[in-house]
Amino acid sequence: MTTSEFRAGEEFAAALDASDPLAHFRDRFHIPKTKAGTDCIYLCGHSLGLQPKTARAYLEQELRDWAELGVEGHFQAKNPWMPYHRLLTQQTADVVGAQPAEVVGMNSLTVNLHLMMVSFYRPTTERHKILVEGGAFPSDQYAVKSQILFHGFDPASSLLELTPREGESCLRDEDIESLIEREGKSIALILIGGVNYVTGQVFDMAGITQAGHRKGCLVGFDLAHAAGNVPLQLHDWGPDFAVWCNYKYLNGGPGCVGGCFVHERHARAWELPRFAGWWGHDEGTRFQMGPDFHPIEGAEGWQLSNPPILALAAMRASLEIFAEAGLERVHAKGTSLTAYMQFLLDQQGSPKFSVITPREETRRGAQLSLRLLRGGRKLCDRLLRGGRKLCDRLAAAGVIGDWREPDTFRVAAVPLYNSYQDVYRFVQRFAALT
Ligand SMILES: Cc1ncc(COP(=O)(O)O)c(C=O)c1O
């Protein structure tokens, strides 16, 4: 549905829900409750996705097999633990547009980012910089700076940050490309979040990869806010690596294992330095317990430890819902829900906030970031100082979003469990409280 077809009023939202082919998937998730026992308007899937109702059964299966089989569960569990992670491989590959050998679920995002930088950040005196988006997620900033220092370089001269133009919130694609063009020869690694965590801006990952590779840079993406949210074609776009977490749009549960993509062109790059662990060792000879490391081909060769089966079990429950709903339908509904939220927010025509997320469909996913405007009315200044309080008041009104200092309220309508009525009610409550 296009913006010009949207109408005001809750009946319209109800009609959209009634004709939504994915509406019934909401029942597959536990929706947090208000104190009064009604469903919250949960718009925080960009932070922590909701629990699939089937997650419990998937976990119980593994708990039962552990209780009944002990160590034998590695081979005799209903889903033997030894190859358990492969139960997720195809669906993970589908979510990020990769070949199965290019993906693996392991560790957590920041750990995977370090592992990838060990292999793909190899600075020289001529080419030592890492290009990141200014104000990247703090963990990425710490990881990147610590890698620069680890190699004996100085973040003051080796960290290059992309910043929006004066008075703008988002980066322009052409500015990213021209910086790569200008500085490319000194850049060892480009590391960008596929979707910026503050603004919700989706970057042109194909364009950045091409621009970087033209200049001889390696390219990686942090897809924490992109995986399960926007369509991804990592294999075709061709970045060298990507990392993501599975607990946001992918509903894998708090602290769930992270995801990692290594492009096929590096599958047999044995010469790359890497930090090794026994789970990355060739499976045929792993249990000979020899002293020399022979990595598995592809992304699995970067594994360190045997994976946490209970976490993977919850993840399976979620990925199966994605597979059942179909990624295209999930993305189509996501696009429509976000456009509807933007339409309703525009209708408010309020001077107290502005949506800083790009308006173009291809430059945003589920998240909209609402910036409370400084200056102007006193009320607004009060709101700004009390941004967290605004969040608390919305939570008391049953709306769960989150606040990012200094002035941004983030919300995401997630296609698998949010409804058009959620969006409608959120905008009404937000407008009433700002
Ligand atoms: C963009 C981004 N990068 C990195 C992280 C850190 O993830 P983890 O704690 O799984 O390492 C997060 C966590 O929310 C994030 O949003």
Coordinates of C-alpha atoms and ligand atoms in Angstrom, one line a residue:
M1 CA 0.0 0.0 0.0
T2 CA 1.3 3.5 -0.9
T3 CA 1.3 6.5 1.4
S4 CA -1.4 8.3 -0.7
E5 CA -3.8 5.4 0.1
F6 CA -3.4 5.7 3.8
R7 CA -6.3 7.3 5.7
A8 CA -6.7 8.7 9.2
G9 CA -8.6 7.0 12.0
E10 CA -8.4 3.8 13.9
E11 CA -11.0 2.0 11.7
F12 CA -8.5 2.3 8.9
A13 CA -5.8 0.7 11.0
A14 CA -8.2 -2.1 11.9
A15 CA -9.1 -2.6 8.2
L16 CA -5.3 -2.9 7.3
D17 CA -4.9 -5.5 10.0
A18 CA -7.9 -7.4 8.8
S19 CA -6.4 -7.7 5.3
D20 CA -2.8 -8.3 6.4
P21 CA -1.7 -11.8 5.3
L22 CA 0.9 -11.9 8.1
A23 CA -1.4 -10.7 10.9
H24 CA -1.7 -14.2 12.5
F25 CA 2.0 -14.4 13.1
R26 CA 1.5 -12.0 16.0
D27 CA 0.0 -14.9 17.9
R28 CA 3.2 -16.8 17.6
F29 CA 5.0 -14.4 20.0
H30 CA 4.6 -13.6 23.6
I31 CA 3.6 -9.9 23.7
P32 CA 4.6 -8.2 27.0
K33 CA 1.7 -7.1 29.1
T34 CA 0.9 -3.8 30.8
K35 CA 0.1 -3.8 34.6
A36 CA -3.6 -3.9 33.6
G37 CA -3.0 -7.1 31.7
T38 CA -3.4 -5.7 28.2
D39 CA -0.9 -6.1 25.4
C40 CA 1.9 -3.5 25.4
I41 CA 2.5 -1.6 22.2
Y42 CA 5.9 -3.1 21.9
L43 CA 8.0 -1.1 19.4
C44 CA 11.4 -2.1 20.6
G45 CA 12.4 -5.0 18.3
H46 CA 15.4 -2.9 17.2
S47 CA 16.7 -3.5 20.7
L48 CA 15.3 -6.9 21.8
G49 CA 13.0 -9.0 19.7
L50 CA 10.1 -10.8 21.3
Q51 CA 10.0 -14.4 22.3
P52 CA 8.5 -16.9 19.9
K53 CA 6.1 -19.1 21.8
T54 CA 7.7 -22.2 20.3
A55 CA 11.1 -21.2 21.8
R56 CA 10.2 -23.0 25.1
A57 CA 9.5 -26.3 23.3
Y58 CA 12.8 -26.1 21.4
L59 CA 14.7 -25.4 24.6
E60 CA 12.9 -28.1 26.5
Q61 CA 13.8 -30.7 23.9
E62 CA 17.5 -30.0 24.4
L63 CA 17.1 -29.9 28.2
R64 CA 15.3 -33.2 28.1
D65 CA 18.0 -34.8 25.9
W66 CA 20.7 -33.4 28.2
A67 CA 18.9 -34.8 31.3
E68 CA 18.4 -38.2 29.7
L69 CA 21.5 -38.6 27.6
G70 CA 24.2 -36.5 29.2
V71 CA 27.3 -36.4 26.9
E72 CA 25.7 -38.9 24.5
G73 CA 23.4 -36.1 23.4
H74 CA 26.2 -34.9 21.2
F75 CA 25.4 -37.8 18.8
Q76 CA 22.1 -39.3 20.1
A77 CA 19.9 -36.3 20.9
K78 CA 16.9 -35.9 18.7
N79 CA 18.9 -33.2 17.1
P80 CA 22.5 -34.2 17.8
W81 CA 24.5 -31.4 19.2
M82 CA 27.6 -32.0 17.3
P83 CA 26.2 -30.7 14.0
Y84 CA 23.4 -28.7 15.7
H85 CA 24.5 -25.3 14.4
R86 CA 23.9 -26.6 10.9
L87 CA 20.2 -26.7 11.5
L88 CA 20.4 -22.9 11.3
T89 CA 22.7 -22.5 8.4
Q90 CA 20.4 -22.4 5.4
Q91 CA 17.9 -20.1 7.1
T92 CA 20.6 -17.8 8.3
A93 CA 22.1 -17.7 4.8
D94 CA 18.6 -16.8 3.4
V95 CA 18.2 -13.9 5.9
V96 CA 21.5 -12.2 4.9
G97 CA 21.5 -13.3 1.2
A98 CA 24.5 -15.5 1.5
Q99 CA 25.6 -19.0 0.5
P100 CA 25.5 -21.5 3.3
A101 CA 29.3 -21.9 3.5
E102 CA 29.6 -18.1 4.0
V103 CA 27.7 -17.9 7.3
V104 CA 28.0 -19.3 10.8
G105 CA 26.3 -18.6 14.2
M106 CA 29.0 -18.2 16.9
N107 CA 30.1 -16.0 19.9
S108 CA 28.5 -12.6 20.0
L109 CA 28.7 -9.6 17.8
T110 CA 31.6 -7.7 19.3
V111 CA 33.7 -10.9 19.6
N112 CA 33.0 -11.7 16.0
L113 CA 33.9 -8.2 15.0
H114 CA 37.3 -8.6 16.7
L115 CA 37.8 -12.0 15.0
M116 CA 37.0 -10.5 11.6
M117 CA 39.4 -7.6 12.2
V118 CA 42.2 -10.0 13.1
S119 CA 41.8 -11.4 9.6
F120 CA 40.7 -8.4 7.6
Y121 CA 42.4 -5.4 9.3
R122 CA 46.0 -5.7 8.3
P123 CA 47.4 -2.1 8.4
T124 CA 50.6 -1.0 6.7
T125 CA 52.3 2.4 7.0
E126 CA 50.6 3.5 3.7
R127 CA 47.2 1.9 4.3
H128 CA 46.3 1.9 8.0
K129 CA 43.0 3.7 8.4
I130 CA 39.6 2.3 9.4
L131 CA 36.6 4.2 8.0
V132 CA 33.5 4.2 10.2
E133 CA 30.3 6.2 10.5
G134 CA 30.7 9.0 13.0
G135 CA 28.9 8.1 16.2
A136 CA 29.0 4.3 15.4
F137 CA 27.7 2.0 18.2
P138 CA 30.1 2.4 21.1
S139 CA 31.1 -1.3 21.1
D140 CA 32.2 -0.9 17.5
Q141 CA 34.2 2.3 18.3
Y142 CA 35.9 0.5 21.2
A143 CA 36.7 -2.5 19.1
V144 CA 38.0 -0.5 16.2
K145 CA 40.2 1.8 18.3
S146 CA 41.6 -1.2 20.3
Q147 CA 42.5 -2.9 17.0
I148 CA 44.2 0.2 15.8
L149 CA 46.2 0.4 19.0
F150 CA 46.9 -3.3 19.0
H151 CA 48.7 -2.8 15.6
G152 CA 50.8 0.0 17.0
F153 CA 48.8 2.8 15.2
D154 CA 47.1 5.8 16.7
P155 CA 43.3 6.2 16.5
A156 CA 43.8 10.0 16.1
S157 CA 45.4 9.4 12.6
S158 CA 44.0 6.0 11.8
L159 CA 40.3 6.3 12.5
L160 CA 38.4 8.1 9.8
E161 CA 34.8 9.1 10.6
L162 CA 32.0 10.0 8.3
T163 CA 29.9 12.8 9.5
P164 CA 26.6 14.2 8.1
R165 CA 26.7 17.6 6.5
E166 CA 26.0 20.6 8.8
G167 CA 22.4 20.7 9.8
E168 CA 21.7 17.1 8.5
S169 CA 21.2 13.9 10.5
C170 CA 22.0 11.3 7.9
L171 CA 24.9 10.6 5.7
R172 CA 24.6 11.2 2.0
D173 CA 25.6 8.2 -0.2
E174 CA 27.6 10.5 -2.5
D175 CA 29.6 11.9 0.5
I176 CA 30.5 8.4 1.6
E177 CA 31.6 7.5 -1.9
S178 CA 33.6 10.7 -2.4
L179 CA 35.4 10.2 0.9
I180 CA 36.3 6.6 -0.1
E181 CA 37.5 8.0 -3.5
R182 CA 39.6 10.7 -1.8
E183 CA 41.1 8.7 1.1
G184 CA 40.8 5.2 -0.3
K185 CA 44.5 4.5 -0.7
S186 CA 45.1 5.1 3.0
I187 CA 42.1 3.0 4.1
A188 CA 42.7 -0.6 5.2
L189 CA 39.2 -1.4 6.2
I190 CA 35.7 0.2 5.8
L191 CA 33.4 -0.8 8.6
I192 CA 29.9 0.6 8.5
G193 CA 26.7 -0.4 10.3
G194 CA 24.3 -1.6 7.6
V195 CA 21.6 0.4 9.4
N196 CA 22.7 3.2 11.7
Y197 CA 21.6 2.5 15.2
V198 CA 20.6 6.1 16.0
T199 CA 19.0 7.4 12.8
G200 CA 17.8 4.1 11.3
Q201 CA 19.4 5.1 8.0
V202 CA 20.1 2.1 5.7
F203 CA 23.4 2.5 3.8
D204 CA 24.0 1.6 0.2
M205 CA 26.0 -1.5 1.1
A206 CA 26.5 -2.6 -2.5
G207 CA 27.8 0.9 -3.5
I208 CA 30.1 1.2 -0.5
T209 CA 31.5 -2.3 -1.2
Q210 CA 32.2 -1.4 -4.8
A211 CA 33.7 2.0 -4.0
G212 CA 35.9 0.4 -1.3
H213 CA 37.1 -2.5 -3.4
R214 CA 37.9 -0.2 -6.3
K215 CA 40.4 1.5 -4.0
G216 CA 41.8 -1.7 -2.6
C217 CA 40.1 -1.4 0.8
L218 CA 38.5 -4.4 2.6
V219 CA 34.9 -3.9 3.5
G220 CA 32.9 -5.2 6.5
F221 CA 29.4 -4.4 7.8
D222 CA 27.9 -4.5 11.3
L223 CA 24.4 -5.7 10.6
A224 CA 23.0 -5.6 14.1
H225 CA 20.1 -3.4 13.0
A226 CA 19.9 -4.8 9.5
A227 CA 19.6 -8.6 9.8
G228 CA 16.0 -9.6 9.8
N229 CA 15.0 -6.0 9.2
V230 CA 16.0 -5.1 5.6
P231 CA 16.6 -7.2 2.5
L232 CA 20.3 -8.2 2.3
Q233 CA 22.3 -9.7 -0.6
L234 CA 25.7 -10.1 1.0
H235 CA 27.0 -12.6 -1.5
D236 CA 26.2 -10.5 -4.5
W237 CA 27.2 -7.2 -2.9
G238 CA 30.5 -8.8 -2.0
P239 CA 31.7 -7.3 1.3
D240 CA 34.6 -9.2 2.8
F241 CA 32.8 -9.9 6.0
A242 CA 29.7 -9.0 8.1
V243 CA 28.7 -9.5 11.7
W244 CA 25.4 -9.2 13.4
C245 CA 23.5 -10.1 16.6
N246 CA 20.4 -12.4 16.5
Y247 CA 18.5 -10.9 19.5
K248 CA 17.0 -7.8 17.7
Y249 CA 14.9 -8.3 14.6
L250 CA 15.8 -12.0 14.6
N251 CA 14.2 -12.7 18.0
G252 CA 16.9 -15.2 19.2
G253 CA 16.7 -14.1 22.8
P254 CA 18.8 -11.9 25.1
G255 CA 22.5 -12.4 24.6
C256 CA 21.9 -14.9 21.8
V257 CA 24.8 -16.1 19.7
G258 CA 25.9 -13.7 16.9
G259 CA 26.1 -14.2 13.2
C260 CA 29.1 -14.0 11.0
F261 CA 29.5 -13.8 7.2
V262 CA 32.8 -14.3 5.4
H263 CA 32.6 -14.0 1.6
E264 CA 33.3 -17.1 -0.4
R265 CA 36.4 -15.5 -1.9
H266 CA 38.1 -15.9 1.5
A267 CA 36.8 -19.5 2.1
R268 CA 40.2 -21.0 1.4
A269 CA 42.4 -18.0 2.3
W270 CA 44.6 -20.1 4.6
E271 CA 47.2 -17.4 4.5
L272 CA 45.0 -14.9 6.4
P273 CA 45.9 -14.5 10.0
R274 CA 43.1 -15.7 12.3
F275 CA 42.6 -16.4 15.9
A276 CA 41.9 -20.2 16.0
G277 CA 40.0 -22.5 18.3
W278 CA 39.2 -26.2 18.0
W279 CA 35.7 -25.7 16.6
G280 CA 37.1 -24.1 13.5
H281 CA 39.3 -27.1 12.9
D282 CA 38.6 -29.5 10.1
E283 CA 35.9 -31.8 11.4
G284 CA 37.4 -34.9 9.9
T285 CA 40.4 -34.7 12.1
R286 CA 39.2 -32.5 15.0
F287 CA 39.0 -35.3 17.4
Q288 CA 42.5 -36.6 16.6
M289 CA 43.4 -33.7 18.9
G290 CA 46.5 -32.9 16.9
P291 CA 48.6 -29.8 17.7
D292 CA 48.3 -28.1 14.3
F293 CA 45.3 -26.1 13.2
H294 CA 43.6 -26.9 9.9
P295 CA 40.6 -24.6 9.4
I296 CA 37.3 -25.7 7.9
E297 CA 36.6 -24.1 4.6
G298 CA 34.4 -21.0 4.7
A299 CA 32.9 -19.1 7.7
E300 CA 32.9 -22.1 10.0
G301 CA 36.7 -22.0 10.0
W302 CA 36.5 -18.9 12.2
Q303 CA 34.6 -20.7 15.0
L304 CA 36.5 -21.0 18.3
S305 CA 34.4 -23.0 20.7
N306 CA 31.6 -25.6 20.6
P307 CA 28.4 -23.6 20.4
P308 CA 25.8 -23.0 23.1
I309 CA 23.0 -25.4 22.1
L310 CA 20.4 -23.9 24.3
A311 CA 20.9 -20.5 22.7
L312 CA 20.8 -22.0 19.2
A313 CA 17.6 -23.8 20.1
A314 CA 15.8 -20.5 20.8
M315 CA 17.2 -19.2 17.6
R316 CA 15.9 -22.1 15.6
A317 CA 12.4 -21.3 16.8
S318 CA 12.6 -17.8 15.5
L319 CA 14.2 -18.6 12.2
E320 CA 11.6 -21.2 11.4
I321 CA 8.9 -18.5 11.8
F322 CA 10.8 -16.3 9.3
A323 CA 11.0 -19.2 6.9
E324 CA 7.3 -19.9 7.2
A325 CA 6.3 -16.3 6.8
G326 CA 8.6 -15.7 3.8
L327 CA 11.3 -13.0 3.9
E328 CA 9.7 -11.1 1.0
R329 CA 6.3 -10.9 2.7
V330 CA 8.0 -9.9 5.9
H331 CA 9.9 -7.1 4.2
A332 CA 6.8 -5.9 2.3
K333 CA 4.8 -5.7 5.4
G334 CA 7.6 -3.9 7.2
T335 CA 7.8 -1.3 4.5
S336 CA 4.1 -0.7 4.7
L337 CA 4.0 -0.5 8.5
T338 CA 6.8 2.1 8.6
A339 CA 5.2 4.2 5.8
Y340 CA 2.0 4.1 7.8
M341 CA 3.8 5.3 10.9
Q342 CA 5.4 8.1 9.0
F343 CA 2.1 9.1 7.5
L344 CA 0.5 9.3 11.0
L345 CA 3.4 11.2 12.4
D346 CA 3.3 13.6 9.5
Q347 CA -0.4 14.2 10.2
Q348 CA 0.5 15.4 13.7
G349 CA 2.5 18.2 12.0
S350 CA 4.1 18.8 15.4
P351 CA 6.9 21.4 15.9
K352 CA 8.0 19.4 18.9
F353 CA 9.7 16.5 17.1
S354 CA 11.0 15.5 13.7
V355 CA 11.6 12.2 12.1
I356 CA 15.3 12.0 11.3
T357 CA 15.2 8.6 9.6
P358 CA 15.3 9.0 5.8
R359 CA 11.9 9.0 4.1
E360 CA 12.9 6.9 1.1
E361 CA 11.8 3.3 1.4
T362 CA 15.2 1.9 0.4
R363 CA 17.0 4.0 2.9
R364 CA 15.2 2.9 6.0
G365 CA 13.9 -0.3 7.6
A366 CA 11.5 -0.7 10.5
Q367 CA 13.0 1.9 12.8
L368 CA 11.9 5.5 12.9
S369 CA 13.9 7.9 15.1
L370 CA 12.0 10.8 16.5
R371 CA 14.2 13.7 17.5
L372 CA 12.7 16.1 20.1
L373 CA 13.5 19.5 18.8
R374 CA 15.5 22.0 20.9
G375 CA 14.5 25.6 21.3
G376 CA 11.0 26.8 20.5
R377 CA 8.5 26.1 23.2
K378 CA 9.4 25.7 26.8
L379 CA 7.4 22.5 27.0
C380 CA 9.7 21.0 24.4
D381 CA 12.9 22.0 26.3
R382 CA 11.3 20.3 29.4
L383 CA 10.7 17.2 27.3
L384 CA 14.2 17.2 26.1
R385 CA 15.7 17.4 29.5
G386 CA 13.2 14.7 30.6
G387 CA 13.6 12.5 27.6
R388 CA 13.9 9.4 29.7
K389 CA 10.9 10.5 31.6
L390 CA 9.0 10.8 28.3
C391 CA 10.1 7.2 27.7
D392 CA 8.8 6.2 31.2
R393 CA 5.5 8.0 30.7
L394 CA 5.0 6.2 27.4
A395 CA 5.9 2.9 29.1
A396 CA 3.3 3.7 31.7
A397 CA 0.9 4.3 28.8
G398 CA 1.8 0.8 27.5
V399 CA 4.2 1.9 24.8
I400 CA 7.7 0.4 24.7
G401 CA 10.3 2.2 22.6
D402 CA 13.7 3.5 23.7
W403 CA 15.6 6.7 24.3
R404 CA 19.0 7.5 22.9
E405 CA 20.8 10.5 24.4
P406 CA 20.7 13.3 23.9
D407 CA 17.4 13.8 22.1
T408 CA 16.2 10.7 20.2
F409 CA 13.3 8.4 20.8
R410 CA 13.5 5.2 18.7
V411 CA 10.6 3.0 17.7
A412 CA 10.3 0.1 15.3
A413 CA 7.1 -1.6 14.1
V414 CA 8.2 -5.2 13.4
P415 CA 6.2 -7.0 10.7
L416 CA 6.1 -10.4 12.4
Y417 CA 4.4 -9.2 15.6
N418 CA 3.3 -5.6 15.3
S419 CA 0.0 -4.5 13.9
Y420 CA -1.3 -1.4 12.2
Q421 CA -3.3 -0.7 15.3
D422 CA -0.2 -0.8 17.4
V423 CA 1.2 1.9 15.1
Y424 CA -2.0 3.9 15.3
R425 CA -2.2 3.7 19.1
F426 CA 1.5 4.6 19.5
V427 CA 1.2 7.8 17.5
Q428 CA -1.9 8.8 19.4
R429 CA -0.2 8.3 22.8
F430 CA 3.1 9.9 21.6
A431 CA 1.2 12.9 20.4
A432 CA -0.7 13.2 23.6
L433 CA 2.5 13.1 25.8
T434 CA 4.7 15.4 23.8
Ligands
LIG1 C1 25.1 -1.6 16.1 C2 25.5 -2.5 17.2 N1 26.8 -3.0 17.2 C3 27.2 -3.7 18.2 C4 26.4 -4.1 19.3 C5 27.0 -4.9 20.4 O1 26.5 -6.2 20.4 P1 27.0 -7.4 21.4 O2 26.7 -7.0 22.8 O3 26.2 -8.6 21.0 O4 28.4 -7.6 21.1 C6 25.1 -3.6 19.3 C7 24.2 -4.0 20.5 O5 23.1 -3.5 20.6 C8 24.7 -2.8 18.3 O6 23.4 -2.3 18.3

